[in-house]
CSV table of C-alpha atoms and ligand atoms in Angstrom, one decimal:
chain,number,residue,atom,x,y,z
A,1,UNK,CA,-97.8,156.2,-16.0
A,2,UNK,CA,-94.4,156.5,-14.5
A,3,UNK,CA,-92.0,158.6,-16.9
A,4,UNK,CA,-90.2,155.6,-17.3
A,5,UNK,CA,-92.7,153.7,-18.8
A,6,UNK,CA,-93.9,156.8,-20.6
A,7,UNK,CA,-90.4,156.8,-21.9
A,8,UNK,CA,-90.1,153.3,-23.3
A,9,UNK,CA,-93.7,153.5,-24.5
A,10,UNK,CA,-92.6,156.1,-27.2
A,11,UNK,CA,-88.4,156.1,-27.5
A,12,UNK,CA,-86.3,153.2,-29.3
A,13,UNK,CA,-84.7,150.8,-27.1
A,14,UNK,CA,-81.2,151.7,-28.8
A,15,UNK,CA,-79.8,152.6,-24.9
A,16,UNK,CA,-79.4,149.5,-21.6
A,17,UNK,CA,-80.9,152.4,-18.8
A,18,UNK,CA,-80.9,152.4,-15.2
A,19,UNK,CA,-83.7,152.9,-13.6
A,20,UNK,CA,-82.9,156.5,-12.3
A,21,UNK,CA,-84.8,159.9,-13.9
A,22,UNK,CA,-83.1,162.4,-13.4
A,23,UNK,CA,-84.3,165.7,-12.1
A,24,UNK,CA,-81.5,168.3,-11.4
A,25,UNK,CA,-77.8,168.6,-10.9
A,26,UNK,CA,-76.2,171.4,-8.7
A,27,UNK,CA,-72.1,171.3,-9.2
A,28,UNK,CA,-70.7,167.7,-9.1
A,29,UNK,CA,-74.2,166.4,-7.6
A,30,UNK,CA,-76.9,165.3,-9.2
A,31,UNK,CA,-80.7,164.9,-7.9
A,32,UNK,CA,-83.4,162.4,-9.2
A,33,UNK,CA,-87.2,162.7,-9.1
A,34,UNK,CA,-87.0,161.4,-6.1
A,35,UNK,CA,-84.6,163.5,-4.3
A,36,UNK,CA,-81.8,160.9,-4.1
A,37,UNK,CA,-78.4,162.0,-4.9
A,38,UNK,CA,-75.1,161.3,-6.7
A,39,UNK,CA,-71.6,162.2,-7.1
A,40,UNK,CA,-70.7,162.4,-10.8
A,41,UNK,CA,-68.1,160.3,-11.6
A,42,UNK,CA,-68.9,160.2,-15.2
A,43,UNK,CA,-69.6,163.7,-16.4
A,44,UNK,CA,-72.8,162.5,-18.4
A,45,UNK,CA,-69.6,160.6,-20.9
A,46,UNK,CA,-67.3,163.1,-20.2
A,47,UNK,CA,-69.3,165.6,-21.4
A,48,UNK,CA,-70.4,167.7,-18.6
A,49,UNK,CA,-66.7,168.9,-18.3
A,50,UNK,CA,-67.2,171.6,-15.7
A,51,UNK,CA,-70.1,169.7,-13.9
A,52,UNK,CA,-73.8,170.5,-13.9
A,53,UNK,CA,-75.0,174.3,-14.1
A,54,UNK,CA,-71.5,176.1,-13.7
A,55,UNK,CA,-72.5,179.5,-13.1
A,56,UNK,CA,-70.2,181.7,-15.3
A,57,UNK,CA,-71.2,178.6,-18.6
A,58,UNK,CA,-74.6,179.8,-17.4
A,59,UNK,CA,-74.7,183.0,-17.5
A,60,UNK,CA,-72.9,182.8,-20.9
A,61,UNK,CA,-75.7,179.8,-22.1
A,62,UNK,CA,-78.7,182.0,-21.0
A,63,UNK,CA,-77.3,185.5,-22.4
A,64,UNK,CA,-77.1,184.0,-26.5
A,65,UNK,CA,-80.4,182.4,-26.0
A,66,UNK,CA,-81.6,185.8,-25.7
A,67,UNK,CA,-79.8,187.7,-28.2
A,68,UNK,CA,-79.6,185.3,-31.2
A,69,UNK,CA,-80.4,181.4,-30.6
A,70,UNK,CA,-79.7,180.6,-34.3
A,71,UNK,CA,-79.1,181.5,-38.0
A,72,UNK,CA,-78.4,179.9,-41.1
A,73,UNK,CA,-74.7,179.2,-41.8
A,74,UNK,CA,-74.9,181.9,-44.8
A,75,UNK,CA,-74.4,184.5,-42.2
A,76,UNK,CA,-71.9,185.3,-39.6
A,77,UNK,CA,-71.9,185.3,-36.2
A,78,UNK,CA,-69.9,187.0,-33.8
A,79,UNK,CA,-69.9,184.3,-30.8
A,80,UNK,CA,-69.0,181.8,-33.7
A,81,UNK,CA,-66.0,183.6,-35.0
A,82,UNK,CA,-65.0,184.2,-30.8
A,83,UNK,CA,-65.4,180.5,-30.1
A,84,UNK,CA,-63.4,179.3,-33.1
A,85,UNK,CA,-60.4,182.1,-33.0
A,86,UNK,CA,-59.9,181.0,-29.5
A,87,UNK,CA,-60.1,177.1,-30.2
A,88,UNK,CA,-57.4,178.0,-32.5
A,89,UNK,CA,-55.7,179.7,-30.5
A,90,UNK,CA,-55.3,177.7,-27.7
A,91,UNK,CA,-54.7,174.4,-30.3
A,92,UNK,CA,-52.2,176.2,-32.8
A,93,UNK,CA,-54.5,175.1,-35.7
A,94,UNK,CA,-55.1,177.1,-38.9
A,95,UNK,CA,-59.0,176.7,-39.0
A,96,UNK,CA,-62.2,174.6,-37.9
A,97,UNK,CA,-64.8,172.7,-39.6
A,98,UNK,CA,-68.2,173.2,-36.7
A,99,UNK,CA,-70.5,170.3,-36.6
A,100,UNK,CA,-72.9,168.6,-33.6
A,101,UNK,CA,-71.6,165.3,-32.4
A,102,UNK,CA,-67.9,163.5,-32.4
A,103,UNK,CA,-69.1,161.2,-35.0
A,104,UNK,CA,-69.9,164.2,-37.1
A,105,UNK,CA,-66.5,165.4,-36.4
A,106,UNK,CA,-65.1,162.4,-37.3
A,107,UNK,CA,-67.6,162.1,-40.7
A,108,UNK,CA,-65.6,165.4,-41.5
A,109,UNK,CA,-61.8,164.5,-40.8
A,110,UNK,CA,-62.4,161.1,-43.2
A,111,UNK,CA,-63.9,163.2,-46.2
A,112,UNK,CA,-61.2,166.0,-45.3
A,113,UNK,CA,-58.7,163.2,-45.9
A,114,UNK,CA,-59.9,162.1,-48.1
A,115,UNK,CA,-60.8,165.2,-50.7
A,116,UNK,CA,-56.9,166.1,-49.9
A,117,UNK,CA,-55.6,163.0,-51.4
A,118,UNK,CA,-58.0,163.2,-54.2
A,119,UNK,CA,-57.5,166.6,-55.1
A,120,UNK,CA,-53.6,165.9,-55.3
A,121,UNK,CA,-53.2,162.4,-56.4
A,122,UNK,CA,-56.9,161.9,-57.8
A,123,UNK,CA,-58.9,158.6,-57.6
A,124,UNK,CA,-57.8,155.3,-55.4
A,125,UNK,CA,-55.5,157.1,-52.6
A,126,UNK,CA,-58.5,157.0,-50.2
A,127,UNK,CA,-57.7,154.0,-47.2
A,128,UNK,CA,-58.1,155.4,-44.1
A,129,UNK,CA,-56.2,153.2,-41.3
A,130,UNK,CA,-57.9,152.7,-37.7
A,131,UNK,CA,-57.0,151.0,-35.1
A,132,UNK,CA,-58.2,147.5,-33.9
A,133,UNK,CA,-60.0,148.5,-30.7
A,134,UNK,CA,-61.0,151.9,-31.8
A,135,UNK,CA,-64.1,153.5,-31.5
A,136,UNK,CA,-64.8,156.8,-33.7
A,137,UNK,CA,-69.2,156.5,-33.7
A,138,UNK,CA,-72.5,155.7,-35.0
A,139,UNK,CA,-73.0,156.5,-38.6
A,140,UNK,CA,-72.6,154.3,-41.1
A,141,UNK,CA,-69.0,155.6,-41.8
A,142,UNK,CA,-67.6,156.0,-38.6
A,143,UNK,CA,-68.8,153.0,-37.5
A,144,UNK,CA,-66.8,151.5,-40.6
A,145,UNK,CA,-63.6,152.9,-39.5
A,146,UNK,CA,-64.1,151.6,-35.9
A,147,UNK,CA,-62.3,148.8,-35.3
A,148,UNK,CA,-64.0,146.2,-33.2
A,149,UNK,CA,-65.7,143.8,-35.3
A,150,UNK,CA,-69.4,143.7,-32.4
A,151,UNK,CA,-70.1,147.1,-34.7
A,152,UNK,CA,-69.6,145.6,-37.9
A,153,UNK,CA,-73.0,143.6,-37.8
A,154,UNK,CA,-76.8,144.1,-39.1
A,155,UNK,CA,-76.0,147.3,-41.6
A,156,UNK,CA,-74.5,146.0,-44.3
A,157,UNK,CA,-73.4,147.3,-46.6
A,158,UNK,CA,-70.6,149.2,-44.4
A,159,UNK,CA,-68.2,152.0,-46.2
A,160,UNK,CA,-65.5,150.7,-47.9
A,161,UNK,CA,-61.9,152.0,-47.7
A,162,UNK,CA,-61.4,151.7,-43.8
A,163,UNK,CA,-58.0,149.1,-42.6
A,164,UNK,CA,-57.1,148.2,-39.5
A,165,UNK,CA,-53.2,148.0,-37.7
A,166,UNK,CA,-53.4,146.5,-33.8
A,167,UNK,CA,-52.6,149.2,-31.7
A,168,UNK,CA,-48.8,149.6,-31.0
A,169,UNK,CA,-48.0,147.0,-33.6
A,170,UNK,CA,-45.1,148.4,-35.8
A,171,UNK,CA,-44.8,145.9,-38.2
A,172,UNK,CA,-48.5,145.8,-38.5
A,173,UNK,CA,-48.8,149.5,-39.6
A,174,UNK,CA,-45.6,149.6,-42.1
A,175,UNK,CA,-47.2,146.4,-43.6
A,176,UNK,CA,-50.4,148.3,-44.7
A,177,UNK,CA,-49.1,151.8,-44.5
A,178,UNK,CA,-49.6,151.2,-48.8
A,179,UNK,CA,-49.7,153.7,-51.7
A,180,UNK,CA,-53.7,153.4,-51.3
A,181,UNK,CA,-54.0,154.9,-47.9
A,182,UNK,CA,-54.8,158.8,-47.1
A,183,UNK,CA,-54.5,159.0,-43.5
A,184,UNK,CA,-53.7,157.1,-40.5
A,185,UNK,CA,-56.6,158.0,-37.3
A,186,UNK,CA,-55.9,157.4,-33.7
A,187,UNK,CA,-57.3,158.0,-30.6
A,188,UNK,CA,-54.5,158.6,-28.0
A,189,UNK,CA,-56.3,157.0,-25.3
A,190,UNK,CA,-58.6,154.4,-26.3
A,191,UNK,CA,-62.0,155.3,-24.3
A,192,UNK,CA,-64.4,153.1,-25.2
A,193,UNK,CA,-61.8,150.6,-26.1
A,194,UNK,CA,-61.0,150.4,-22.6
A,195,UNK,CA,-59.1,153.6,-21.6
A,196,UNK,CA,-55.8,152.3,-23.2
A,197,UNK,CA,-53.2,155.3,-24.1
A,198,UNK,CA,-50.8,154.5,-27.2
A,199,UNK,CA,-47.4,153.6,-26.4
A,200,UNK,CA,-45.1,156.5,-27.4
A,201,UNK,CA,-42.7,154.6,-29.8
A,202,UNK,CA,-46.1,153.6,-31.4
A,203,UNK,CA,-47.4,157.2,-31.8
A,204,UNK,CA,-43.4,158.6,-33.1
A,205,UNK,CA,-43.4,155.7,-35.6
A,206,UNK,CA,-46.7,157.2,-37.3
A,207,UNK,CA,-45.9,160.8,-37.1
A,208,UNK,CA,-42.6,159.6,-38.7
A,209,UNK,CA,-43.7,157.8,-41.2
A,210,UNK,CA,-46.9,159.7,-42.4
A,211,UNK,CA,-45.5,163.2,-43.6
A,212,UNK,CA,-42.7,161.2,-45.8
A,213,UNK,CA,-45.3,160.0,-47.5
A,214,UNK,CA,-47.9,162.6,-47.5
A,215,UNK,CA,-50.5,160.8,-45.3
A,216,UNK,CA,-52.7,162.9,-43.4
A,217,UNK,CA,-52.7,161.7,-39.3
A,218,UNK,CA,-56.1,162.3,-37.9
A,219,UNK,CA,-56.7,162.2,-33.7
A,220,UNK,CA,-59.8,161.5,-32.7
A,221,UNK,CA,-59.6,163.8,-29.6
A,222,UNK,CA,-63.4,163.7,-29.3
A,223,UNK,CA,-63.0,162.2,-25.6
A,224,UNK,CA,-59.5,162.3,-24.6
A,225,UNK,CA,-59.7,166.3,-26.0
A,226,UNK,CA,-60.7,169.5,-23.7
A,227,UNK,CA,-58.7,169.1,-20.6
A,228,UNK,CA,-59.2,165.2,-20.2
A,229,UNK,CA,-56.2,164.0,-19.6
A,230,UNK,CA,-54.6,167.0,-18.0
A,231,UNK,CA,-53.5,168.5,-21.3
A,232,UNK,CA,-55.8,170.6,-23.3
A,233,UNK,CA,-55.2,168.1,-25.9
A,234,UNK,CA,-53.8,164.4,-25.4
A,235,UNK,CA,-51.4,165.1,-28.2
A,236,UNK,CA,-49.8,167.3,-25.9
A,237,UNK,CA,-48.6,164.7,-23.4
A,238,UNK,CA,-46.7,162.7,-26.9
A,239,UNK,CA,-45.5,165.8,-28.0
A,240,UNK,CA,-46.9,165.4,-31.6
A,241,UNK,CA,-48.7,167.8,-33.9
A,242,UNK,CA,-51.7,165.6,-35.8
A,243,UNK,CA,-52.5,167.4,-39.1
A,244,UNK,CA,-56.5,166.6,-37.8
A,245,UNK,CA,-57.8,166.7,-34.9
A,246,UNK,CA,-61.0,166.2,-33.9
A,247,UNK,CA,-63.6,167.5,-30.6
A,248,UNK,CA,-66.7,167.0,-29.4
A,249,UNK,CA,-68.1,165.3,-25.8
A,250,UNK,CA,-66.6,167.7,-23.0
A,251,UNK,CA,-66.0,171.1,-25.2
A,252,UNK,CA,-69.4,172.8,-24.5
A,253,UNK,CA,-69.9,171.5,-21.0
A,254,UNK,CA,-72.7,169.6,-22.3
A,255,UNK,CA,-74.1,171.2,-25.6
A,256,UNK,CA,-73.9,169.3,-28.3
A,257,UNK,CA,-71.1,170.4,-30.3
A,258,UNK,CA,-68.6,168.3,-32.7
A,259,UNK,CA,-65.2,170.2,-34.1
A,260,UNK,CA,-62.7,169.2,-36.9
A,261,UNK,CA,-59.9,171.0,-36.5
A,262,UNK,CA,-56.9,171.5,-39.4
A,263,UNK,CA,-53.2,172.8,-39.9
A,264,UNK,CA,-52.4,174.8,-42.6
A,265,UNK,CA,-51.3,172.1,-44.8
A,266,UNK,CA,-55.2,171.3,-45.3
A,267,UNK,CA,-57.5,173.7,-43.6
A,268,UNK,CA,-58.9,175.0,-47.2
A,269,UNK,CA,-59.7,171.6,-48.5
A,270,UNK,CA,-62.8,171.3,-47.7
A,271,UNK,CA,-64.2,174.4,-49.6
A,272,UNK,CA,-67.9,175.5,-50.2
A,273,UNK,CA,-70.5,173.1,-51.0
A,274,UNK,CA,-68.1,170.1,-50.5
A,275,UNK,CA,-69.2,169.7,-46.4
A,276,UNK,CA,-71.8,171.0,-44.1
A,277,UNK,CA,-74.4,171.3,-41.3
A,278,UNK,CA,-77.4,173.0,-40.6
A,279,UNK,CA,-76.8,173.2,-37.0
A,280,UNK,CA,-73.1,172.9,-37.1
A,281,UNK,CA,-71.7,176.1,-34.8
A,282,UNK,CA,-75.1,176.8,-33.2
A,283,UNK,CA,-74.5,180.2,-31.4
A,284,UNK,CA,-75.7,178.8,-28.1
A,285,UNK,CA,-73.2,175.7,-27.9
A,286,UNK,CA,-70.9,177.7,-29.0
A,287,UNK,CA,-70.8,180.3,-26.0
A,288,UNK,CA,-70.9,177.2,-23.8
A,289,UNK,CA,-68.1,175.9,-25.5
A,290,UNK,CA,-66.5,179.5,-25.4
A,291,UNK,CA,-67.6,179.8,-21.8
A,292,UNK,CA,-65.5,176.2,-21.2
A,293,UNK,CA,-62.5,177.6,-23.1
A,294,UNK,CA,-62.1,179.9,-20.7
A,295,UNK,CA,-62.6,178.5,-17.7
A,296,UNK,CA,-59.6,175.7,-19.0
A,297,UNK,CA,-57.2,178.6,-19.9
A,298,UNK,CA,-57.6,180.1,-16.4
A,299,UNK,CA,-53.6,179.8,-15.1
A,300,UNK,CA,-53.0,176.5,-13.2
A,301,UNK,CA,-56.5,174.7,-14.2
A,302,UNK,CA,-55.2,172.0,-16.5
A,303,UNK,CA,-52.6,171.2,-13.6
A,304,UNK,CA,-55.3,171.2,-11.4
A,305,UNK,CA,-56.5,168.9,-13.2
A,306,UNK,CA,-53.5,167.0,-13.7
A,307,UNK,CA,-53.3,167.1,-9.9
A,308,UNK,CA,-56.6,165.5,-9.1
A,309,UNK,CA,-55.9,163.0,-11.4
A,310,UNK,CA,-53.0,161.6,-9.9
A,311,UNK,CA,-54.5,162.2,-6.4
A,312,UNK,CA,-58.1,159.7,-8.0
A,313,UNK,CA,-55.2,157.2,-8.9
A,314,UNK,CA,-53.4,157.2,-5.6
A,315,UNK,CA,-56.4,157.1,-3.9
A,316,UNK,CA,-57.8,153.9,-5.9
A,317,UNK,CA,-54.5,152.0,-6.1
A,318,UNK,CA,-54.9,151.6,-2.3
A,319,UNK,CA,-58.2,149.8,-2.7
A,320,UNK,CA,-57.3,145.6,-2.4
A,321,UNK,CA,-59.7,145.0,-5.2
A,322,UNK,CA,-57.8,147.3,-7.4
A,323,UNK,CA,-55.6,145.3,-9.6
A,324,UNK,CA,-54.2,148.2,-11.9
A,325,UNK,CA,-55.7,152.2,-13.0
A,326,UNK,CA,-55.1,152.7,-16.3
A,327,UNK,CA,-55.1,156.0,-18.5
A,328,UNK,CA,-54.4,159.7,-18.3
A,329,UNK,CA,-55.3,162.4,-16.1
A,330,UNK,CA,-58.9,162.5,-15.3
A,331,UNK,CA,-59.7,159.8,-17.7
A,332,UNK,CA,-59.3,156.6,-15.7
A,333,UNK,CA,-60.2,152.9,-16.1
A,334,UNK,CA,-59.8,150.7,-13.1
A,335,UNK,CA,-59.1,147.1,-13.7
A,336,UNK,CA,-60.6,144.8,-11.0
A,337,UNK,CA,-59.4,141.8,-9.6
A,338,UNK,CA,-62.4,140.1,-8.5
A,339,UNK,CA,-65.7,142.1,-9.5
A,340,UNK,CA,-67.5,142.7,-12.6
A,341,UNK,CA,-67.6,146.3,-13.8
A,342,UNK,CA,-71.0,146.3,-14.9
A,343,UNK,CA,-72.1,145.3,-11.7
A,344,UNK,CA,-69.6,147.5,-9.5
A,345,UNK,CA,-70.9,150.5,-12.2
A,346,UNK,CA,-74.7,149.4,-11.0
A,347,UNK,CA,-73.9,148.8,-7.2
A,348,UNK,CA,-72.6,152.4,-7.0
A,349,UNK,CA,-75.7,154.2,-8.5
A,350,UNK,CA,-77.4,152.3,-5.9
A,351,UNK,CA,-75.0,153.7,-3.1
A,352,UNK,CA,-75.0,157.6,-5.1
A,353,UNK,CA,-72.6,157.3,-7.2
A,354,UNK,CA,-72.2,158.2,-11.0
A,355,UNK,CA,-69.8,155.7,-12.5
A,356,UNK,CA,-69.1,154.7,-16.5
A,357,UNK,CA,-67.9,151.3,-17.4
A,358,UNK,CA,-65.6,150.9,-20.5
A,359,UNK,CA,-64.7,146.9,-21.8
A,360,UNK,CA,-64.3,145.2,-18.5
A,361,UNK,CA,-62.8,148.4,-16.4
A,362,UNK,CA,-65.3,150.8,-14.4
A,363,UNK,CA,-64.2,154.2,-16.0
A,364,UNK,CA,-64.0,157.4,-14.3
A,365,UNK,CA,-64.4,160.8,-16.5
A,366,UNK,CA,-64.9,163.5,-13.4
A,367,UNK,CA,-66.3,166.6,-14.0
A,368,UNK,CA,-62.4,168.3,-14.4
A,369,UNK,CA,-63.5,171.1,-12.0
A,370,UNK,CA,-64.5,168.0,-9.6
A,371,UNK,CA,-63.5,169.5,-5.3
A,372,UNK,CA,-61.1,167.4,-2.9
A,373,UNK,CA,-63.7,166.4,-1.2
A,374,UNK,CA,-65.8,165.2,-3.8
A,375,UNK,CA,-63.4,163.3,-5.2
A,376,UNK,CA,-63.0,161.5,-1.2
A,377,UNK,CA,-66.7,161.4,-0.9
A,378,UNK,CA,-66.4,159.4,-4.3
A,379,UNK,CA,-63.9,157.0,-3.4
A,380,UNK,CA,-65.3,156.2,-0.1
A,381,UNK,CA,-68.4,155.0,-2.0
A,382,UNK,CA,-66.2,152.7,-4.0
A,383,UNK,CA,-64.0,151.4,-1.3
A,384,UNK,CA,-67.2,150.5,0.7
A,385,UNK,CA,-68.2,148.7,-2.5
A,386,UNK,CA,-65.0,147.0,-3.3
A,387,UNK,CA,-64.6,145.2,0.2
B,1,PLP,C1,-67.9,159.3,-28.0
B,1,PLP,C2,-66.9,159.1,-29.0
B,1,PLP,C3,-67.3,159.3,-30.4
B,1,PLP,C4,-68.7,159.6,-30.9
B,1,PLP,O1,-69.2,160.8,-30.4
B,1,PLP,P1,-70.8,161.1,-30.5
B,1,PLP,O2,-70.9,162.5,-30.0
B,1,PLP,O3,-71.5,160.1,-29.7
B,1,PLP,O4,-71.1,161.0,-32.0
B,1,PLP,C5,-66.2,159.3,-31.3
B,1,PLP,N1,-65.0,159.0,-31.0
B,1,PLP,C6,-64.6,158.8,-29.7
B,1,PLP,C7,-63.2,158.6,-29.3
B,1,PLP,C8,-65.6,158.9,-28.7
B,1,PLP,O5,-65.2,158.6,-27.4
């Protein structure tokens, strides 16, 4: 049996695969079982943020599996503590709530936001507002406050409590910005949406509005977060200060790890018993993550990244079929004039390259540590395809 039927055999069909196992991955390459091999374009989703097998995330991975792989969150670790003083301290937040996944992360912001406004104001201050468009993940909550209406199907009954405002509509958020609702969540750049940033009068209207009337403004930095978009932190680039932000995809260069992160005014809301998770913080995601913190505070590697960026967009803009890039930094949808992205995305696996598709763009999320001449190696691919 090949391991692809082996796979299907015996795992739910939740995922539309390629055809490709995958094998190995050595820097911005990847191998499969059959010793074919691609440029990564995609970073698994943006996850594997300094490529495959980075030697110093390596050497930090393989050193905590063999001192201490795990331990029950009623003990400390040391690699925990390291990991979240320097998230901190490189975000300006007060604390950090340590879960698995961005919906995790996410599943802690709303009950965060919640528990504030409760604890203040009591019962019936609880809407959360989302944006039309959104995506924020797969439980049963998150999925309720993302806001495209092909998730709201089969599980019913979804969680209550979750409006929606259309995306840099003004009117449309002072209209429901009512004395029910706790906090307003965002993502900066809408990734799965499309890769669609916020328009800045947009994002200044809600971190205007919110603090006047003690509403809590939650980022959903799970994709756009960790050196994306040329800034640690997307937030950076509109000059705002969410009171929650939250982390997960690219912060542990492809560990599973999901963060919540708070400012002062309600980093002690959540106290014990009220949130948890048994794996939240594991001790070997979190010196990959510490591993990756570093690497992005080395001097000049977020305008490197910047950089490479603008150089993708140059680069692609030339390209006839190329109607328009869209997004920040290294987070990239292309619209097309002519082709389909699905079957653009499939056509270059074929030719060896690692693409992601997002609505109808083809999205690029390059390793950030991605070479010059990867990046040209890349684009030829594309401009062969695009002819
Ligand atoms: C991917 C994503 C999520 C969900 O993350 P998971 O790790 O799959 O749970 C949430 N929000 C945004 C913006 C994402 O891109």
């Amino acid at each position: 049996m090949s391991t692809i039927e082996q796979f299907n055999k015996h795992v739910m069909p939740t995922y539309g695969r390629y055809d490709v196992v995958m094998e190995s991955g050595e820097k911005r390459v990847a191998t499969d079982e059959n010793g074919k091999k691609f440029i990564d374009f995609g970073s698994g989703i943006g996850t594997n943020s300094l490529g495959f097998c980075d030697e110093k995330w390596v050497e930090a991975v393989c050193n905590q599996v063999k001192t201490i792989q795990h331990t029950s969150n009623y003990y400390y670790t040391k690699i925990q503590a390291d990991f979240a003083s320097k998230l901190c301290e490189m975000t300006g937040y007060s604390k950090m709530f340590f879960g698995n996944s961005g919906a995790e992360a996410n599943e802690c912001a709303i009950k965060l936001a919640r528990k504030y406004s409760f604890d203040k104001y009591g019962k019936g201050r609880h809407t959360i507002i989302t944006l039309v468009n959104s995506f924020h993940g797969r439980t049963l909550a998150t999925l309720s406050a993302t806001g495209q209406e092909v998730f709201h199907n089969y599980f019913f009954p979804f969680v209550e409590g979750f409006t929606n405002v259309v995306a840099n509509d003004i009117d449309d958020l002072m209209a429901k910005l009512d004395d029910t609702v706790c906090a307003v969540m965002v993502e900066f750049v809408q990734g799965e949406g499309g890769v669609i940033p916020l328009e800045k009068a947009f994002v200044e209207k809600i971190f205007e509005e919110c603090p006047k009337r003690d509403i809590l403004v939650i980022a959903d930095e799970v994709q756009t977060g960790a050196g994306r978009t040329g800034k640690f932190l997307a937030s950076e680039h509109f000059g705002v200060k969410p009171d929650i932000t939250t982390m997960a995809k690219g912060i542990a260069g492809g560990l599973p790890i999901g963060i919540c992160l708070a400012n002062e005014k309600c980093c002690d809301v959540l106290s014990p018993s009220t949130h948890g998770s048994t794996f939240g913080g594991n001790p070997i995601c979190c010196a990959g993550g510490l591993a990756v913190l570093n690497q992005l505070s080395e001097t000049g590697f977020m305008e490197d990244v910047a950089k490479k960026g603008d150089y993708l967009r140059e680069k692609l803009l030339e390209i006839d079929e190329v109607e328009g890039v869209d997004g920040l930094g290294m987070m990239i949808g292309i619209r097309l004039k002519t082709k389909k992205a699905g079957e653009l995305c499939k056509a270059c696996l074929e030719e060896g390259l690692l693409a992601l598709t997002a609505k109808d763009k083809l999205r690029l999320l390059p390793p950030l540590n991605i070479s010059y001449e990867e990046i040209d190696a890349g684009i030829e691919i594309l401009n062969q395809l695009m002819k």
